[in-house]
Short mmCIF file of C-alpha atoms in Angstrom, two decimals:
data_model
loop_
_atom_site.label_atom_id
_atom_site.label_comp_id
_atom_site.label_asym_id
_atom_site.label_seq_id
_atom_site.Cartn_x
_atom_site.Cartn_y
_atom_site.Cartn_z
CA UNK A 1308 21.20 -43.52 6.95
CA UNK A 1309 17.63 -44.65 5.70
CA UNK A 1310 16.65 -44.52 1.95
CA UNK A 1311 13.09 -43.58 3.06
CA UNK A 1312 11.59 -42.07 6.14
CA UNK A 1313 8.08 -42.59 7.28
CA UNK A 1314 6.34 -39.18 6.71
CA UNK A 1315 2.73 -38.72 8.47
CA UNK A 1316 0.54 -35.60 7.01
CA UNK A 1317 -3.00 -34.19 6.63
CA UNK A 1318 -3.28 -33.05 2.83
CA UNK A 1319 -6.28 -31.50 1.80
CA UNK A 1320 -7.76 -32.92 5.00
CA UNK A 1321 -6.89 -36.61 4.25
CA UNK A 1322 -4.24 -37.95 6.50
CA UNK A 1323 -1.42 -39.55 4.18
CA UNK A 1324 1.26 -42.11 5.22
CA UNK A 1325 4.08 -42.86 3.10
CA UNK A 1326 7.74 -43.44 2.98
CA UNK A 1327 9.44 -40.91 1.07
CA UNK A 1328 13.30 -40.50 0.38
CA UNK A 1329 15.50 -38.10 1.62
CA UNK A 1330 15.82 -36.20 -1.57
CA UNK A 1331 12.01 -36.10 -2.84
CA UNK A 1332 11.00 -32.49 -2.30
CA UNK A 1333 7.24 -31.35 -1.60
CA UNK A 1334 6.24 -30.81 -4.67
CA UNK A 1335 7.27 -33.94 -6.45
CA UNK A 1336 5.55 -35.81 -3.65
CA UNK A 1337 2.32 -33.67 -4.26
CA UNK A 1338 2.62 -34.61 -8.14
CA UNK A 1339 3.96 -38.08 -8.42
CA UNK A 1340 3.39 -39.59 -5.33
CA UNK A 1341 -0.04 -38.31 -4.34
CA UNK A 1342 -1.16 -37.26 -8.32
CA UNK A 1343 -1.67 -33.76 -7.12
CA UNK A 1344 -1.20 -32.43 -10.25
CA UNK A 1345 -3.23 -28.83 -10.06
CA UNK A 1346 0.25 -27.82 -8.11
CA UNK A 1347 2.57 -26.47 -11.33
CA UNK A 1348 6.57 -26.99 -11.56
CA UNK A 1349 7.78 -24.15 -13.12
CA UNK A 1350 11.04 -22.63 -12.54
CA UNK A 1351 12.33 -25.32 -9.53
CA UNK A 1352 13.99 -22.67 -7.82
CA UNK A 1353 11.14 -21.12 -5.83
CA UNK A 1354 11.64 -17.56 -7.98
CA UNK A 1355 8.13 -17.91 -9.75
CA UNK A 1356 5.58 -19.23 -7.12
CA UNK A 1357 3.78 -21.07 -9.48
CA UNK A 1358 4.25 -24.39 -6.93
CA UNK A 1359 3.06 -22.60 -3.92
CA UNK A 1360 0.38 -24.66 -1.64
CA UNK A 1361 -0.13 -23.97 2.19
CA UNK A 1362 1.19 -25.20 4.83
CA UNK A 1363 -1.00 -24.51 8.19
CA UNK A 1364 -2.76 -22.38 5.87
CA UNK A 1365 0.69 -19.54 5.21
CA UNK A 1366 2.25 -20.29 1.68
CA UNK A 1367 5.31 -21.80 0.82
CA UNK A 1368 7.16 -22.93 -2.61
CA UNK A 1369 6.79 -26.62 -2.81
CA UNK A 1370 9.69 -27.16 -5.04
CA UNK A 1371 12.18 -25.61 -3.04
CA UNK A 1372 11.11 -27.87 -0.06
CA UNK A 1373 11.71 -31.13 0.98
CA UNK A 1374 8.54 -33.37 1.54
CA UNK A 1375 9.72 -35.23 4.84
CA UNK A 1376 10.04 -31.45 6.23
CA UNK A 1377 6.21 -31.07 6.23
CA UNK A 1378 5.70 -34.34 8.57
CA UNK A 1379 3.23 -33.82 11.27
CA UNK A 1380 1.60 -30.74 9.16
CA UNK A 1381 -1.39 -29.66 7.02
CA UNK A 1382 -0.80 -28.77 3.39
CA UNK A 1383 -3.38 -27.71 1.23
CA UNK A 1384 -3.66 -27.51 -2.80
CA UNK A 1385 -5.23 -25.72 -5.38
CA UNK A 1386 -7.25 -28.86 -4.94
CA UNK A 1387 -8.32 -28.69 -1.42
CA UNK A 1388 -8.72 -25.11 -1.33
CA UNK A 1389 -12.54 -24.79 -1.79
CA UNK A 1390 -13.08 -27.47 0.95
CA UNK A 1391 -11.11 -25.83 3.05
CA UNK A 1392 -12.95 -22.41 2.56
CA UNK A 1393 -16.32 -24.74 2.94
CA UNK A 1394 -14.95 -25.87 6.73
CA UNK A 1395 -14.17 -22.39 7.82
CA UNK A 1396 -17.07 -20.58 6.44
CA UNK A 1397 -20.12 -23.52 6.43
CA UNK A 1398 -20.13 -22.93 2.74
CA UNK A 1399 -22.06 -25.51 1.02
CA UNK A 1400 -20.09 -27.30 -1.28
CA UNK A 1401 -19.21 -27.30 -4.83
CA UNK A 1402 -18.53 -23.29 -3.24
CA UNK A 1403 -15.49 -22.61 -4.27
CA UNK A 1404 -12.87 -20.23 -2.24
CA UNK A 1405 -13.92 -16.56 -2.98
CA UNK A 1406 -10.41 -16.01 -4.43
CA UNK A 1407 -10.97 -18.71 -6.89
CA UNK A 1408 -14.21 -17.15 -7.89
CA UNK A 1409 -12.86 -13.92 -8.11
CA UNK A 1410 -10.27 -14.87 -10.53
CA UNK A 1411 -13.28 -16.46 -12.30
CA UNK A 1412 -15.24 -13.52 -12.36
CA UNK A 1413 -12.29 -10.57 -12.54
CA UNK A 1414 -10.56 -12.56 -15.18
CA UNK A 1415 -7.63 -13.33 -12.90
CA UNK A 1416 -6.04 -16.05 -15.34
CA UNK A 1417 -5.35 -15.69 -19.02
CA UNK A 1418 -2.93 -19.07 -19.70
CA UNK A 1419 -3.53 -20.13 -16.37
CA UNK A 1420 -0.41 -21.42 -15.75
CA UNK A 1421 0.63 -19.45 -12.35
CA UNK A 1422 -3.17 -19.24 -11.28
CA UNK A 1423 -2.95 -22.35 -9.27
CA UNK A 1424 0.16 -20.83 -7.19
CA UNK A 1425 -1.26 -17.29 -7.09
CA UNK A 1426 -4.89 -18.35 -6.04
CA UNK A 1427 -2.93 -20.65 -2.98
CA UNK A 1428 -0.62 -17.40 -2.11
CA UNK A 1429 -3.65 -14.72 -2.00
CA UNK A 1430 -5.63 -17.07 0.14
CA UNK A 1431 -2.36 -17.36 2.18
CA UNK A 1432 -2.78 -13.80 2.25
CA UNK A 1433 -6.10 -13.28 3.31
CA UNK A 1434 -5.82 -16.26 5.83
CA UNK A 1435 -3.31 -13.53 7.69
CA UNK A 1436 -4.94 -10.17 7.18
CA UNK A 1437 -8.41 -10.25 6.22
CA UNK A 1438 -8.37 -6.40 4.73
CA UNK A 1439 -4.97 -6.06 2.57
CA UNK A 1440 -4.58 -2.73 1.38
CA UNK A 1441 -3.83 -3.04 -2.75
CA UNK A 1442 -0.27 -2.21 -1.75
CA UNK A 1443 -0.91 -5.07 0.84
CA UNK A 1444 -1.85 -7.79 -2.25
CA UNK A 1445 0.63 -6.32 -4.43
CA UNK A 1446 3.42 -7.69 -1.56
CA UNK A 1447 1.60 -10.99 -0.84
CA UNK A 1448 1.66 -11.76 -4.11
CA UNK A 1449 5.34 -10.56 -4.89
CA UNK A 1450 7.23 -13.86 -4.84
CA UNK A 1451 4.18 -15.04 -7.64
CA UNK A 1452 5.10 -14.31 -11.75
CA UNK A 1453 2.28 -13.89 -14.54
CA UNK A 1454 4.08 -13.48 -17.25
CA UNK A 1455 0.34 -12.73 -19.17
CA UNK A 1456 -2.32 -10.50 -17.14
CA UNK A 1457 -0.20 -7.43 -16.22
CA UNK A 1458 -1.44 -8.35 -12.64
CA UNK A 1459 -4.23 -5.46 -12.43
CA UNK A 1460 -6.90 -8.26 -12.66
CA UNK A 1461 -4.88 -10.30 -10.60
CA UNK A 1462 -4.88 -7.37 -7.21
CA UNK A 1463 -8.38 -6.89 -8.34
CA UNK A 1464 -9.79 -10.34 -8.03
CA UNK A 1465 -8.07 -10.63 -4.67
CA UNK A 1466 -9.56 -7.11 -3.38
CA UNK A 1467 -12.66 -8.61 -4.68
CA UNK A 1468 -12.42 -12.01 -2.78
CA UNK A 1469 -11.11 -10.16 0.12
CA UNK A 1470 -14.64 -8.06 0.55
CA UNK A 1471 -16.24 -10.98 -0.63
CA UNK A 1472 -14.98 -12.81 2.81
CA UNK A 1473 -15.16 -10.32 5.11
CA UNK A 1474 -19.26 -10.08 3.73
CA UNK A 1475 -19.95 -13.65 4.29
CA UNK A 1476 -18.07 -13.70 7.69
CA UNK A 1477 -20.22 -10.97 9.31
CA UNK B 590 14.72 -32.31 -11.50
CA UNK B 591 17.47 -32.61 -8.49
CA UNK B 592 19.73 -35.60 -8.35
CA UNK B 593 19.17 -37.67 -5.51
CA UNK B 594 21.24 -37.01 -2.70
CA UNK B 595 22.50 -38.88 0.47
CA UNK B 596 20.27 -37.62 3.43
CA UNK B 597 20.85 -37.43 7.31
CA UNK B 598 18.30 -36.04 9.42
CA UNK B 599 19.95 -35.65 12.92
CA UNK B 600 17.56 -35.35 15.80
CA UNK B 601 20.32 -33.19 17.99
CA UNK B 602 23.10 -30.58 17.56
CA UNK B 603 25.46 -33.31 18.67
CA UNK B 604 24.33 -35.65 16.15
CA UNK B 605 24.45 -33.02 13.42
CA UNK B 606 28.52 -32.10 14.35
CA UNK B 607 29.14 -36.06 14.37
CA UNK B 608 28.01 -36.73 11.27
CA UNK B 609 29.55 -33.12 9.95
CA UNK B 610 33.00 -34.17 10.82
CA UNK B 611 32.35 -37.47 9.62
CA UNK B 612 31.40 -36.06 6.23
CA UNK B 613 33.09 -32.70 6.18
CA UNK B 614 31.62 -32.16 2.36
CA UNK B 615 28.47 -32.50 3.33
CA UNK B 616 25.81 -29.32 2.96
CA UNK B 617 24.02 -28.08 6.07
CA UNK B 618 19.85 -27.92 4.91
CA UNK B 619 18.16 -25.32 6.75
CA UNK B 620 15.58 -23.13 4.77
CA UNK B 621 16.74 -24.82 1.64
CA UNK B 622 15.81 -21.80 -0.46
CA UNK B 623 19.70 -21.30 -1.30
CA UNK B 624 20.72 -24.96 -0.97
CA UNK B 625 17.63 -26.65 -3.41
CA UNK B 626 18.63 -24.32 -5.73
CA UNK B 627 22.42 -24.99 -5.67
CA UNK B 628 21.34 -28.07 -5.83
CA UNK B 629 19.55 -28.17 -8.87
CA UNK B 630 21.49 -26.18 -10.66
CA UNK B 631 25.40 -26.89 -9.81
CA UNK B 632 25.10 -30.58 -9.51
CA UNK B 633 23.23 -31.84 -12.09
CA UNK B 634 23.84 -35.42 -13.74
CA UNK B 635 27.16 -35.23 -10.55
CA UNK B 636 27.15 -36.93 -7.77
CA UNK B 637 26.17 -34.36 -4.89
CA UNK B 638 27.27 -33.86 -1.52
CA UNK B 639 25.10 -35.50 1.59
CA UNK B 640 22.48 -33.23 3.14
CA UNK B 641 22.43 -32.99 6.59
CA UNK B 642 19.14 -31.47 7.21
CA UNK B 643 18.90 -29.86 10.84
CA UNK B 644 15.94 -27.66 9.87
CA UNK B 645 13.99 -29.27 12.82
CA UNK B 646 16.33 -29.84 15.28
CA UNK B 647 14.67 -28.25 18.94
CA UNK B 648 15.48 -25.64 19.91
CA UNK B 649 17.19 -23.56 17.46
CA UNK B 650 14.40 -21.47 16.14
CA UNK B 651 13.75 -19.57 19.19
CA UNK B 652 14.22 -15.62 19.04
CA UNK B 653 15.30 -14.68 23.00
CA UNK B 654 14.96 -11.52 24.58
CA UNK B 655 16.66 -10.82 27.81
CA UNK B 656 17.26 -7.39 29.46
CA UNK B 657 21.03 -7.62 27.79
CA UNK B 658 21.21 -9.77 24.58
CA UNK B 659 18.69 -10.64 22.07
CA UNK B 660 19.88 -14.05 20.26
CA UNK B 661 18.21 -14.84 17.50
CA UNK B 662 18.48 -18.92 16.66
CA UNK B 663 19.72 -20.00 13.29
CA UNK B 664 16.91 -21.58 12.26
CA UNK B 665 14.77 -18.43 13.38
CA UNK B 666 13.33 -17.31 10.05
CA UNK B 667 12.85 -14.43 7.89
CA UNK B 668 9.09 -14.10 8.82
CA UNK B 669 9.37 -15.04 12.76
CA UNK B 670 11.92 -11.96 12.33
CA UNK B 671 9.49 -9.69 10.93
CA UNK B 672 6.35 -10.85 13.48
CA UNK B 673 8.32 -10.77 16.41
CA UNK B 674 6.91 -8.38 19.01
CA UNK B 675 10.33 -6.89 20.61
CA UNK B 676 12.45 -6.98 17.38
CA UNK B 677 9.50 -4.74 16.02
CA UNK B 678 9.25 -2.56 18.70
CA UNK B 679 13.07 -2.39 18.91
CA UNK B 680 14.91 -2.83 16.05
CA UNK B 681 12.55 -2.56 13.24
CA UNK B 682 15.39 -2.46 10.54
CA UNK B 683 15.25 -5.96 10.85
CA UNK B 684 11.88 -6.16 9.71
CA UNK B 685 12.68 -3.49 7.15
CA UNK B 686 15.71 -5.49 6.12
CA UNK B 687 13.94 -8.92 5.65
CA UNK B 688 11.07 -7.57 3.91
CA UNK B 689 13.55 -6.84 1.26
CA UNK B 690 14.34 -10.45 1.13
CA UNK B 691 12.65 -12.65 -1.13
CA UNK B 692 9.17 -13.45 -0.90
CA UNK B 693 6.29 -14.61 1.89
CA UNK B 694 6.68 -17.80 0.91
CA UNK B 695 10.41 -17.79 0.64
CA UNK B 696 10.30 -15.50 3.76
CA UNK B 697 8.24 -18.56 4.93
CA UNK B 698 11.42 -21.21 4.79
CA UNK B 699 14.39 -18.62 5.17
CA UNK B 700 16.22 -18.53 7.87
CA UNK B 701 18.54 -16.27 9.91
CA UNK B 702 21.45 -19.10 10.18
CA UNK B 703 21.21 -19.80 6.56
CA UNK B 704 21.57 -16.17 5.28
CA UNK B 705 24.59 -16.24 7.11
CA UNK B 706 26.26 -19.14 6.54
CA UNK B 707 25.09 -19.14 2.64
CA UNK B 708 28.19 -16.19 2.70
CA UNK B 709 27.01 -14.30 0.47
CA UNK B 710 28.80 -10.73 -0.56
CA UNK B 711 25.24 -9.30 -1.03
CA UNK B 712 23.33 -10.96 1.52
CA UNK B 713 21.29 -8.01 3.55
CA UNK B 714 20.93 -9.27 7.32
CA UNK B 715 25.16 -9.51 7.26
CA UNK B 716 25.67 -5.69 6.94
CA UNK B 717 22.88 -4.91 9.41
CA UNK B 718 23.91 -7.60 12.38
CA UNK B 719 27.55 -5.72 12.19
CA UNK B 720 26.15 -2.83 12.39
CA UNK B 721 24.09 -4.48 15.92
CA UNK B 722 27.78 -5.90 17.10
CA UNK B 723 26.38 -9.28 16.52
CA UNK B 724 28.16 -12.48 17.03
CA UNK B 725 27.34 -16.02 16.27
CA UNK B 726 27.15 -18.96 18.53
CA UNK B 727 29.03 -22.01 16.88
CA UNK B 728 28.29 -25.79 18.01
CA UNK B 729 30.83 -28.21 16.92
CA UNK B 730 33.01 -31.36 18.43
CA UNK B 731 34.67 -29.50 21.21
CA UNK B 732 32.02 -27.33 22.54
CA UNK B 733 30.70 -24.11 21.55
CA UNK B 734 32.03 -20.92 20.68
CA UNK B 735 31.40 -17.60 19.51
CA UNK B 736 32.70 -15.53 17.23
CA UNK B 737 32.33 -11.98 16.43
CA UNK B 738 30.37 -11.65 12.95
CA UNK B 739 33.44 -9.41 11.47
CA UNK B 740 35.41 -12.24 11.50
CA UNK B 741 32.41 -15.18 10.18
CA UNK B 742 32.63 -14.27 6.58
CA UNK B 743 36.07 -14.98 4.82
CA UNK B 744 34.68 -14.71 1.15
CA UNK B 745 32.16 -15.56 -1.34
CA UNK B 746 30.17 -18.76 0.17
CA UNK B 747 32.82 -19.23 2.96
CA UNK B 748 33.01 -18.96 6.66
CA UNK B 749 34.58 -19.89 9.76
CA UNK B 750 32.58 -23.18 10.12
CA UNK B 751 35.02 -25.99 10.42
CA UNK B 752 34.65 -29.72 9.94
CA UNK B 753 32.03 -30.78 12.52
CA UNK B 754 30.44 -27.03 13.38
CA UNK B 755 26.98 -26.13 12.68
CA UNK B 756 26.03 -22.39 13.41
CA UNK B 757 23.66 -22.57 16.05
CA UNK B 758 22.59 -18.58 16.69
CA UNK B 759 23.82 -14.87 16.42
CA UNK B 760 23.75 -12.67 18.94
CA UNK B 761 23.65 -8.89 20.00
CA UNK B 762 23.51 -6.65 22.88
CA UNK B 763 20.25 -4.93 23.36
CA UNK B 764 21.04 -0.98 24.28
CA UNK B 765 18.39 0.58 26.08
CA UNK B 766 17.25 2.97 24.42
CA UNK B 767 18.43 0.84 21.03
CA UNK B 768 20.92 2.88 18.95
CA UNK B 769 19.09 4.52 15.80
CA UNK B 770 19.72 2.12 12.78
CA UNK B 771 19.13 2.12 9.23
CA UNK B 772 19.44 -0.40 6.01
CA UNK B 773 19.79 1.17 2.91
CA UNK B 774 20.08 -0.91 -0.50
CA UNK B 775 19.81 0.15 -3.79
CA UNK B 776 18.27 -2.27 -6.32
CA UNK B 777 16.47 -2.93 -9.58
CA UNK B 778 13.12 -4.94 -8.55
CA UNK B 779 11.49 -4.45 -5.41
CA UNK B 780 10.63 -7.99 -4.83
CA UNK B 781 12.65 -11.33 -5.06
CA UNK B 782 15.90 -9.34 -5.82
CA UNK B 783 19.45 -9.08 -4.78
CA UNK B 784 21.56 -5.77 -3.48
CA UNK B 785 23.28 -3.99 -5.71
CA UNK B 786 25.03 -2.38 -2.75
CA UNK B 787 23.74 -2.03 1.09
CA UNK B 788 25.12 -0.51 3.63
CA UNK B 789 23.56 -0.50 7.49
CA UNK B 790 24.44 2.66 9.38
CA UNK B 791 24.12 3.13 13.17
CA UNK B 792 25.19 6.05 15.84
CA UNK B 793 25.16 6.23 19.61
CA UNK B 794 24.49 9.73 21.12
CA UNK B 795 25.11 11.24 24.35
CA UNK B 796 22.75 14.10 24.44
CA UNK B 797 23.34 15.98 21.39
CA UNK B 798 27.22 14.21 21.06
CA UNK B 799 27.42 11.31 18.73
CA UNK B 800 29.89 8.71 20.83
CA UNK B 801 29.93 5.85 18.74
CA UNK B 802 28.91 5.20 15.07
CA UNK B 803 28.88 1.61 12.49
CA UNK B 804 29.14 1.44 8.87
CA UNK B 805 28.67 -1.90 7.23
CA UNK B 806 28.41 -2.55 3.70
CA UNK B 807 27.37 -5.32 1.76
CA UNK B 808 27.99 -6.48 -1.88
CA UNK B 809 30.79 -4.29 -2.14
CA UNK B 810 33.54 -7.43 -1.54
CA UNK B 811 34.09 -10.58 -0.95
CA UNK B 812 32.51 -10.71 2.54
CA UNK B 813 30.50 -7.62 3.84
CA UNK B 814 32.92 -5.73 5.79
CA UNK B 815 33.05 -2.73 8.62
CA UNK B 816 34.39 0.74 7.67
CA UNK B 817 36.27 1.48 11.06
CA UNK B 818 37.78 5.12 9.78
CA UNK B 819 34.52 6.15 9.07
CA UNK B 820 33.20 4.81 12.34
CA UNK B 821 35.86 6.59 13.94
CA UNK B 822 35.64 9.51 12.02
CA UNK B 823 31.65 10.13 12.52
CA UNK B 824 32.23 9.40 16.31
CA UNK B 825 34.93 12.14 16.92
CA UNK B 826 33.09 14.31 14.24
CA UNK B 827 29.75 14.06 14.43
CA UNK B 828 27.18 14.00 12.29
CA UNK B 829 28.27 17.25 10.08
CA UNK B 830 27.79 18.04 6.37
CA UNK B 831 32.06 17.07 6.37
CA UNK B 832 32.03 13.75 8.31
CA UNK B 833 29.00 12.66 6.44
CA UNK B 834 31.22 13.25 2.86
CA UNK B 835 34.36 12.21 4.21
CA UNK B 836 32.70 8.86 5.66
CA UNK B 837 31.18 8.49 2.67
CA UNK B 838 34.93 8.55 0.86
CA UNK B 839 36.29 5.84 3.67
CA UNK B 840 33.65 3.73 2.69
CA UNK B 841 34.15 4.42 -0.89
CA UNK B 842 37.80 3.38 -0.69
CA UNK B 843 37.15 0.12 1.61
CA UNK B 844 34.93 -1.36 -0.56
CA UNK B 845 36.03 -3.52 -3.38
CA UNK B 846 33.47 -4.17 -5.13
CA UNK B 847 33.28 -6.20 -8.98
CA UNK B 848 31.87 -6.06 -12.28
CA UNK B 849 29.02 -8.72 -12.56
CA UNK B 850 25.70 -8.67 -14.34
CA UNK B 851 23.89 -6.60 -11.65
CA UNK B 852 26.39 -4.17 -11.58
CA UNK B 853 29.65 -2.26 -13.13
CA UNK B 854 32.67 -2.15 -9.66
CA UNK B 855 32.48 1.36 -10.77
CA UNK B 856 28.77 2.20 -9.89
CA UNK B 857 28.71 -0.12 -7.01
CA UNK B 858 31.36 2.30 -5.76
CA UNK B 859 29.70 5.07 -6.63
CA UNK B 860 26.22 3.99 -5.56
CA UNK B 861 27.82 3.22 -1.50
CA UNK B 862 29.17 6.47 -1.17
CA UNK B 863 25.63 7.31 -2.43
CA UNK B 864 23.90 5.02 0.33
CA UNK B 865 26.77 5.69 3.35
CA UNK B 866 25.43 9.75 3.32
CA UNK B 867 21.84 9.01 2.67
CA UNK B 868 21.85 7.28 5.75
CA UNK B 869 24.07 9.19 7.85
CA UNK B 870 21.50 12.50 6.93
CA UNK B 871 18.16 10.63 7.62
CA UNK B 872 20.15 9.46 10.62
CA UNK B 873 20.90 13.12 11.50
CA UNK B 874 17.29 14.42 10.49
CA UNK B 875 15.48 11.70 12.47
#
């Protein structure tokens, strides 16, 4: 029994090497290892989605996920997500991912303290169906918690981004 | 924050039993989306058990369709379930049932072995799977072996699993034309929530004769459990206005349920008579 594994990744693009013990989960190694810090800890018990990031481009919550189990795989974070959009679409950066900008221009985020983990699940979303009804968004983003916008800007601003995407890829 | 933990990441279903009956306290990581949580929250500032994490050991995510059985591996998860082409086509309870589970993300790292072996009274794929005849497929030191799902659960959090066994896949036979199935669960939010009560009601006809019928409840006792009588009942009956009451009442008095903080025992009782004949009619309408 090792006290650290080797763990190989792309994150945000950027192929990382580290060793990483047994215990660390995901999310810690996002934070403290890597100084990913736009990825919140919020509840630790993957009930409030506020850690989500991407892995292969489908969510996940972070904190309820051990760090060695993402070897070999791509995660993405709040702070990759606009370069990511960039390589799929041939935005030019600073672009950022339409469902960033349509918090920004919906007024998505009030304390912003889930926005990080909602903006990574709706592009998980959209990454998997392109044209979500608003019962659709309403079940993508079910595992996420706001406890300040009421959500109606929230399904909005992803409906928005959603179009927004669809426009730009035609 | 988690305390750290010892950690074993065994590369094959042999090495994962050797190491289980080496350390027979150890916790089996799958998913993790029970066991990080336990984690965090039972064993803080203790010392906690080892993990043995066999969420990427080969082979045991595959879902397997032959003409007889469909197996579903333990590590399958929650979302492969739902996306699945024949267990949509087929048995899309399944779907129905797991989209009641959790969340994408948590749908994401779920899996079938770990909602299982987790044991819980109010877990939702347990009632359905008796309802399919499952049974699991358990590896340990002396070979594998299955046992019928009726007899897995044994209460809250435990199961059959001895020292050195890991739970490597549940199975069920595949009826062609599949036996008309339905989950029905009664809760308070409609995301990221656990069963009041559930109960997972199937029949066979012949024609216009109902042969064979399952009721299985969950979160209604220690383990979820099968309602034989009103199997029995319903298949010498039929689907009429007085078997669907009367099973209702067998179920009613099999179940013993408690008083927790989702729930009074009273209106879980209640509420699964409530859930056994709202099944049984859409069963008999559809």
């Amino acid at each position: 029994m090792a006290d650290a594994y080797p763990l190989e990744l792309a994150v945000n693009g950027r192929r990382v090497r580290r060793q990483v013990p047994g215990s660390r989960t995901l999310l810690e190694f996002l934070r403290e290892d890597l100084r990913l810090t736009g990825t919140n800890l919020a509840c630790d018990t993957g009930d409030c989605g506020a850690c989500t990031v991407l892995v292969d481009g489908q969510p996940y919550t972070s904190c309820i996920m051990l760090a060695l189990d993402v070897d070999g795989r791509e995660v993405t974070t709040i702070e990759g997500l606009a370069a990511r959009w960039q390589a799929q679409s041939g935005a030019a950066p600073p672009a950022l991912h339409p469902v960033q900008q349509g918090f920004l221009d919906e007024g998505g985020a009030q304390c912003g303290f889930c926005t990080a983990g909602m903006v990574m699940a709706a592009a998980g979303l959209l990454e998997a169906n392109a044209a979500p009804t608003a019962t659709e968004i309403q079940a993508g983003l079910e595992g996420n918690l706001c406890r300040c916008t009421g959500y109606t800007k929230i399904v909005t601003a992803v409906a928005v981004a959603a179009e927004r995407m669809r426009e730009l890829r035609r | 924050m988690r305390p750290r933990f010892a950690y074993h990441r065994p590369a094959s279903v042999e090495e994962a039993c050797r190491i289980l009956a080496a350390e027979p306290s150890a916790a089996i990581l799958a998913g993790g989306t029970d066991l990080m949580v336990h984690l965090r929250q039972a064993w803080r500032g203790k010392r906690p058990p080892a993990v043995v994490n066999v969420k990427r050991l080969p082979g045991l995510a595959a879902i397997e369709v032959t003409e007889a059985r469909v197996r579903l591996g333990a590590l399958a998860t929650l979302t492969a379930l739902i996306e699945h082409p024949v267990i949509r086509s087929e048995y899309p309870v399944l779907p129905f049932t797991a989209r009641y589970m959790g969340s994408p993300a948590i749908r994401n790292l779920a899996t079938v072995g770990g909602n299982l072996c987790n044991a819980s009274p109010a877990a939702d794929l347990p009632p359905v799977l008796l309802a399919l005849d499952a049974e699991v497929e358990i590896a340990g030191p002396s070979g594998t072996r299955r046992v019928p799902l009726a007899r897995f659960f044994q209460g809250p959090g435990q199961t059959r699993l001895g020292p050195g066994e890991l739970l490597t896949g549940v199975e069920f036979p595949r009826r062609q034309p599949p036996w008309p199935i339905r989950y029905e669960r009664l809760d308070v939010r409609r995301a990221m929530d656990i069963a009041i009560v559930g109960a997972a009601l199937s029949i066979h006809r012949d024609g216009a004769r109902v042969r064979e019928a399952r009721v299985a409840l969950g979160a209604v006792g220690p383990t979820p459990l099968r309602v034989p009588d009103a199997e029995a009942l319903l298949a010498s009956h039929g689907l009429t206005d007085a078997a669907i009451t009367r099973a209702a009442e067998l179920g009613m008095a099999a179940a013993r349920p408690i008083s927790d903080v989702r729930a009074s025992a009273e209106y879980r009782r209640e509420m699964i008579g409530t859930l056994i004949r709202r099944g049984l009619e859409a069963l008999r309408d559809g």
